[in-house]
Coordinates of C-alpha atoms in Angstrom, one line a residue:
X281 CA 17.5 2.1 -33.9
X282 CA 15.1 1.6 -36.5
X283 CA 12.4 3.7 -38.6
X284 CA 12.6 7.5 -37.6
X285 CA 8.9 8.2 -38.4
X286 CA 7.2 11.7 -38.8
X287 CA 6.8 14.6 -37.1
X288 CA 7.0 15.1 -33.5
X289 CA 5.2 17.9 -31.6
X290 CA 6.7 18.7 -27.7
X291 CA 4.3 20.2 -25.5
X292 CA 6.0 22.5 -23.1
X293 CA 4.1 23.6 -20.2
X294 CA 6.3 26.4 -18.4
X295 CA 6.0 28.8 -15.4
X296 CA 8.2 30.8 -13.6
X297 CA 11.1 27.7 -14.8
X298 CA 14.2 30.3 -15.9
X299 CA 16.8 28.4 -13.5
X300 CA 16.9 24.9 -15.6
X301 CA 14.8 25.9 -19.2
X302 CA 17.3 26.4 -21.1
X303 CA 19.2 22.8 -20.1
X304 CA 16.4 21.3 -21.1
X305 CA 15.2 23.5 -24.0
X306 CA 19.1 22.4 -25.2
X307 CA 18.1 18.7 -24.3
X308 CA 15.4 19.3 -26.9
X309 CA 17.1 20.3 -29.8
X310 CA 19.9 17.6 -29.7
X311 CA 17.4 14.5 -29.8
X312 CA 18.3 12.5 -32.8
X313 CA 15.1 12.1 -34.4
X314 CA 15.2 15.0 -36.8
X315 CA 11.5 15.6 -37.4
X316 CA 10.5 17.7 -33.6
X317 CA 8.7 21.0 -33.1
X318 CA 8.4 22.4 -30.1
X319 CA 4.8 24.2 -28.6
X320 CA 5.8 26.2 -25.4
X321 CA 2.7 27.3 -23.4
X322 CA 3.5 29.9 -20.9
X323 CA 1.1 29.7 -17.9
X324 CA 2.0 33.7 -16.7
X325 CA 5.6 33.5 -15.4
X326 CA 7.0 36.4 -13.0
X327 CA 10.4 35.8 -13.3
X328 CA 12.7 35.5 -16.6
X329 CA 11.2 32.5 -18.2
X330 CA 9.5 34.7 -21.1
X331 CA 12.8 36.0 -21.8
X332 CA 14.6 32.7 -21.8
X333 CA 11.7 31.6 -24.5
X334 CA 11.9 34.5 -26.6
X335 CA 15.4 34.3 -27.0
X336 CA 14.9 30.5 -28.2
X337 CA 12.1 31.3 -30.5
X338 CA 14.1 34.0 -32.2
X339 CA 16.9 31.6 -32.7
X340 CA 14.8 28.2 -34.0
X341 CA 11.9 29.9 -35.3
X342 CA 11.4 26.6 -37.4
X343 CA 11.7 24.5 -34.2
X344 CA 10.0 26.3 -31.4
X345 CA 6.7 28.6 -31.0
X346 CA 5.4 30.0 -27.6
X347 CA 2.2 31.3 -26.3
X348 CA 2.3 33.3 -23.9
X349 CA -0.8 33.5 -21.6
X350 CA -2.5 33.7 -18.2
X351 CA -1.7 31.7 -15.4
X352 CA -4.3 28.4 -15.0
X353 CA -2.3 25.9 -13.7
X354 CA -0.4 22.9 -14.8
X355 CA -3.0 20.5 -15.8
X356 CA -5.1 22.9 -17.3
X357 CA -2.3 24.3 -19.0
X358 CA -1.2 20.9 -20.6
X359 CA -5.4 20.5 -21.5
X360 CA -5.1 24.2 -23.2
X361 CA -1.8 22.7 -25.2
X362 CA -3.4 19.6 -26.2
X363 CA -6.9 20.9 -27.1
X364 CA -5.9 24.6 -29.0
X365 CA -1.9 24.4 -30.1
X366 CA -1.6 20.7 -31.5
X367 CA -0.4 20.3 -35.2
X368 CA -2.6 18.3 -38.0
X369 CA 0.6 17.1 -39.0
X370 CA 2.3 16.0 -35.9
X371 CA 2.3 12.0 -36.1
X372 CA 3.0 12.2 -32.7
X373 CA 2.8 14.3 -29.6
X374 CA 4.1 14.3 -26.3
X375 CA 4.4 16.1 -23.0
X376 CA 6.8 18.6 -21.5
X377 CA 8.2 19.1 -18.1
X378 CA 10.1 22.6 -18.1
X379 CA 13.2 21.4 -15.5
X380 CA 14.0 17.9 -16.7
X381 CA 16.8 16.4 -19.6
X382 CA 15.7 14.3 -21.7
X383 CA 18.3 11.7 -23.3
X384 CA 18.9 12.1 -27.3
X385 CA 17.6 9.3 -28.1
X386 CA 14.3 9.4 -26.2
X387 CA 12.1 10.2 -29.5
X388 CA 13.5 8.0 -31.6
X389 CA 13.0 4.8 -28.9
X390 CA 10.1 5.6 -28.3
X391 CA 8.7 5.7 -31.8
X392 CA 10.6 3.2 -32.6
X393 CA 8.8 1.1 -30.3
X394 CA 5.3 2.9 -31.2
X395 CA 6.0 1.6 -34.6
X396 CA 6.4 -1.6 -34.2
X397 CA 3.6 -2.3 -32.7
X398 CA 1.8 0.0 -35.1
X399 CA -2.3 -0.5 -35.9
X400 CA -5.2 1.0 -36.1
X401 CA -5.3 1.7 -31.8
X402 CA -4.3 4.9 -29.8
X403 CA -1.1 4.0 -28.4
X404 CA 0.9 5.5 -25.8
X405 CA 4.4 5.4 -24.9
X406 CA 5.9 5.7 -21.4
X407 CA 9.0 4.7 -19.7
X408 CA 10.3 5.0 -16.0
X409 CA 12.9 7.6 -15.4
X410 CA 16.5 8.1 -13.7
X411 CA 16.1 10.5 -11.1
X412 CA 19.2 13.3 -10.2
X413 CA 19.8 15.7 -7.9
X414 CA 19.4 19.5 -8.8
X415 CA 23.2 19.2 -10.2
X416 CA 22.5 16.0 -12.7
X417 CA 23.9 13.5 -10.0
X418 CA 22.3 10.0 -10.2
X419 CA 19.6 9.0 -7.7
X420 CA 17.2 6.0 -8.1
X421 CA 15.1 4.8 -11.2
X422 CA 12.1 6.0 -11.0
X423 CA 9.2 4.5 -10.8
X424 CA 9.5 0.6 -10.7
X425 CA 8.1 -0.9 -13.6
X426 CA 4.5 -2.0 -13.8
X427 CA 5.4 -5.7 -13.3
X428 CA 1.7 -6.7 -13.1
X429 CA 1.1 -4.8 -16.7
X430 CA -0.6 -1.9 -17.9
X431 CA -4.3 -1.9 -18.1
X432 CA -7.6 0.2 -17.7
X433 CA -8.3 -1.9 -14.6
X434 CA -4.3 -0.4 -12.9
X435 CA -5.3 3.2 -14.7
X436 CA -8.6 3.6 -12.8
X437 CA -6.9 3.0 -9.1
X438 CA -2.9 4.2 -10.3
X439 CA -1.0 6.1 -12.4
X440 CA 2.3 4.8 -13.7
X441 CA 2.7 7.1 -16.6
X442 CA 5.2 10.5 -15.8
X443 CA 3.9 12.7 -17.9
X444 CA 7.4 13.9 -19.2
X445 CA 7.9 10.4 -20.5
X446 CA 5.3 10.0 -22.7
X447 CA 4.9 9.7 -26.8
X448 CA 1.4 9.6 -27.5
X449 CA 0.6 8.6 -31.7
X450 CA -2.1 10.3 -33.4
X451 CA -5.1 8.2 -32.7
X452 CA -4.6 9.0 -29.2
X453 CA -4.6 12.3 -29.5
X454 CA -7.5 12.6 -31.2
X455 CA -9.6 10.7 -29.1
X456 CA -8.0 12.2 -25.8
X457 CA -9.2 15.5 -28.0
X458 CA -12.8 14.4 -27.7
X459 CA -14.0 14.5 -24.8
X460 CA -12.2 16.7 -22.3
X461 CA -12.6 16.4 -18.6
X462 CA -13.0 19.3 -16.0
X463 CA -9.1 19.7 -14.8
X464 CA -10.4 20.4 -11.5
X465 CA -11.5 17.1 -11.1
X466 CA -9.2 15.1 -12.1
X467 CA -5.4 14.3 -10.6
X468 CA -3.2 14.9 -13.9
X469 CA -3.3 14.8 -17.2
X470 CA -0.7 11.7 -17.4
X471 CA -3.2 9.9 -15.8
X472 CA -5.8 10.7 -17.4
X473 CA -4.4 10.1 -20.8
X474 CA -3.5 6.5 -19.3
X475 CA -7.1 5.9 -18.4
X476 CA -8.2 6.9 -22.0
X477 CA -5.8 5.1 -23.7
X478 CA -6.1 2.0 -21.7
X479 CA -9.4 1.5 -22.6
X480 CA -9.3 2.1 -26.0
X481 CA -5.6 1.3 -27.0
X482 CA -2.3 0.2 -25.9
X483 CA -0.4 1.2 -23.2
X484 CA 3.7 0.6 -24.4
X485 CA 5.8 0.5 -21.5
X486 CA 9.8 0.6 -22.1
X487 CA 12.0 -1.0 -18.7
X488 CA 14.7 1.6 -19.7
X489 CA 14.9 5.4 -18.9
X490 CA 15.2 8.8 -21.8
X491 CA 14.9 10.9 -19.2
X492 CA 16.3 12.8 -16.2
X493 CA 14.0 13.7 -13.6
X494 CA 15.4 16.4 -11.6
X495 CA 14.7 17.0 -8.4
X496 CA 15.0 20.1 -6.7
X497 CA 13.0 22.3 -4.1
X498 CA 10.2 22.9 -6.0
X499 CA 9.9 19.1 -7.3
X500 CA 10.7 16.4 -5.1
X501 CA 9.4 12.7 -5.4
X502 CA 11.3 11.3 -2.5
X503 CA 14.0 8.6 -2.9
X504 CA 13.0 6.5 0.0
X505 CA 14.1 2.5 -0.6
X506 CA 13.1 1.1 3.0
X507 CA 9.5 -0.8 3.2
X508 CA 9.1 1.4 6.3
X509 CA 9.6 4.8 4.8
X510 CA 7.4 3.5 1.8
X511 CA 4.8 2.4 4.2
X512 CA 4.5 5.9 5.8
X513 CA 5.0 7.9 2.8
X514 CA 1.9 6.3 1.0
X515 CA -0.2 6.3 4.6
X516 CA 0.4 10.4 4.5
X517 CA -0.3 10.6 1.0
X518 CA -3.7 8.7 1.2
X519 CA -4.6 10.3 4.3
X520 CA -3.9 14.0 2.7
X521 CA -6.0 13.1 -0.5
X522 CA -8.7 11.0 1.4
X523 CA -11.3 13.6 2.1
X524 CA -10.9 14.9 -1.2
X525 CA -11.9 11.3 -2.5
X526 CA -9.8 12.2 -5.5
X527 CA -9.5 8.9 -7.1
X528 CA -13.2 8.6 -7.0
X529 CA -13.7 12.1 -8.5
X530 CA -11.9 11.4 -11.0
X531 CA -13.0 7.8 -11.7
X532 CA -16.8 9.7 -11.7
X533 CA -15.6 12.5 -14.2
X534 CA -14.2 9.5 -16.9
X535 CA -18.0 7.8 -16.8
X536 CA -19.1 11.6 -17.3
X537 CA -16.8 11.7 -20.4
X538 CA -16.5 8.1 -21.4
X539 CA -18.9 6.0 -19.4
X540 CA -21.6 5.4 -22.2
X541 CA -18.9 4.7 -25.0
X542 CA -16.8 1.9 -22.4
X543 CA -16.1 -1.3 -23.5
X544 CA -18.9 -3.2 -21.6
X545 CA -16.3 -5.3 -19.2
X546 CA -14.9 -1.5 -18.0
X547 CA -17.9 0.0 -17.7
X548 CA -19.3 -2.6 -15.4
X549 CA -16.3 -2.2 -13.2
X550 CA -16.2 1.2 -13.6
X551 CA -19.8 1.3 -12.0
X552 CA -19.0 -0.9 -9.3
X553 CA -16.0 1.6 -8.2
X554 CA -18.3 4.2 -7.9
X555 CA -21.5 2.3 -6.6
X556 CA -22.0 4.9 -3.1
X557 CA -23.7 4.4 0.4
X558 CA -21.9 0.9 1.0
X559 CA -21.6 0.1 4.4
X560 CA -18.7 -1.5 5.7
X561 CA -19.5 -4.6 5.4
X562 CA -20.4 -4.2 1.0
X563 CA -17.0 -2.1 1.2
X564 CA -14.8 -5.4 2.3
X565 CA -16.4 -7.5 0.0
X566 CA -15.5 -5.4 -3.0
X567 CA -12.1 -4.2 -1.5
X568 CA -11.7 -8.3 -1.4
X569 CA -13.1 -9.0 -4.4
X570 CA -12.1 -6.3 -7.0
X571 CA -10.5 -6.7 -10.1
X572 CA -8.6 -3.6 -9.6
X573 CA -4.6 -3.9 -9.1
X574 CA -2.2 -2.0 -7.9
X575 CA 1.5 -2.7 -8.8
X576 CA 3.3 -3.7 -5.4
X577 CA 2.0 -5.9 -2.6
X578 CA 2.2 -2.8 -0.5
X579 CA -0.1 -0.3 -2.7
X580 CA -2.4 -3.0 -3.1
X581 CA -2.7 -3.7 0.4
X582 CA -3.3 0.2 1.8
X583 CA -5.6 0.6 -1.1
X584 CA -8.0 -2.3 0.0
X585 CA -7.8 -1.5 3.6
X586 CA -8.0 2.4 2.8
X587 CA -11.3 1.3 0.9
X588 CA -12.3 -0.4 3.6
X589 CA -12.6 2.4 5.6
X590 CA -14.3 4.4 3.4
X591 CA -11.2 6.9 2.4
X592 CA -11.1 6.1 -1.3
X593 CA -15.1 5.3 -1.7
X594 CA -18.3 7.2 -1.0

């Protein structure tokens, strides 16, 4: 496939995951770029995950290290990983979900990719992903590709970035090291390294799947394919969210972090996302007139009308 490139560091995020950490711990270690290391974080499992760890650390003790500490919650957790337990040497670094597989030759595509397209920019690398059932049997692709393109003016209104799918190279790191948000205002830390990369780098986005989602009790997505299930699922999800005006908290907590050092065309659009006390009338006009996309013809439409009505701003 091409150049193999450095080091890789695989930021694990785990908690109370001892029914499918090991498949994927296996998953791991059989990638075919050679050059991995693996940081588990622990975030204060109950049940045999500590164990399951242990027993891998003890056997790769070149491959894997664990910390093992108290329980703050995922995106906190992959924060704590990012900020405290990254390596100097890593060329590259990405993110962890404890109940996935990830195809061999995930790493190696994706650096692959990052490579050639290598500069002086903080890039990041992300792909969609095949979903399966709790025993590996195929479900969709998932999600559709960002047909409309990546961009900071897509990262401020959507996330297409799974977390466990992305490569981030150093220069992304680093800056996503700079200036760390409050994890309670924000809605992950996929998206919010797509907001921070997209307005300051590249955003690499590869048609094919590396991983396998899995989804189980604890983790399900949904697999709907008809425009009427769609329509409802995303009415629920922007109702649920709405008085929590999460997109707008966490639009507000980037211009805390970044808003001075914006590129001036995002920071004027930044501003007018958050601009507060419109009326309706001011809220149709921008929800009409906005620069910022969603991918499908359906997002984009519930988006503007949920602006509209005053769910997504204040």
């Amino acid at each position: 496939m091409g150049e193999r490139g450095g080091k890789v560091q695989v930021l694990l995020s785990t908690y109370n995951g001892e029914k499918y950490l090991a498949e994927q711990l296996n998953s791991l270690l059989e990638q075919t770029h050679p050059h991995l290391f693996i940081t588990i974080r622990d975030d204060g499992s109950s049940d045999n995950t500590v164990a399951i760890i242990q027993e891998y650390v003890a056997k790769f003790p070149d491959k894997i290290e664990a910390f093992y500490e108290e329980n703050i919650g995922v995106i906190a957790s992959f924060f704590n990983l990012l900020s405290r337990h990254t390596h100097s040497d890593a060329e590259y670094v990405c993110f962890c979900d404890q109940d996935d597989v990830w195809m061999a030759e995930k790493l190696e595509r994706a650096i692959y990719l990052l490579n050639e397209r290598a500069g002086q920019n903080p890039m990041m690398y992300v792909c969609p992903t095949q979903m399966v059932t709790e025993t590996m049997e195929p479900l969709n692709i998932w999600p559709p590709a960002p047909h409309r393109g990546t961009s900071f003016l897509n990262a401020l209104v959507e996330n297409i970035a799974v977390g466990a799918t992305t490569v981030l190279n150093c220069l992304a790191v680093n800056i996503l090291q700079q200036n760390l948000p409050n994890t309670k205002r924000i809605v992950m830390h996929d998206w919010w390294a797509y907001l921070v990369v997209s307005a300051y780098g590249k955003v690499i986005y590869d048609d094919k799947p590396y991983i396998y989602y899995r989804q189980h009790q604890n983790n399900v997505i949904g697999g709907q394919q008809g425009f009427y299930d769609k329509w409802v699922k995303k009415w629920r999800n922007y109702k649920k969210h709405r008085a929590q005006k999460i997109l707008w908290n966490q639009a507000k907590e980037f211009e805390r972090c970044w808003g001075k050092e914006l590129p001036l065309e995002f920071q004027s659009e930044l501003k007018k996302f958050l601009l507060t006390n419109r009326g309706i009338v001011r809220r149709a006009s921008y929800a009409f007139n906005t620069r910022l996309y969603r991918q499908s013809r359906l997002d984009n439409f519930v988006f503007r009308f949920m602006m509209i009505k005053g769910d997504i701003l204040k």
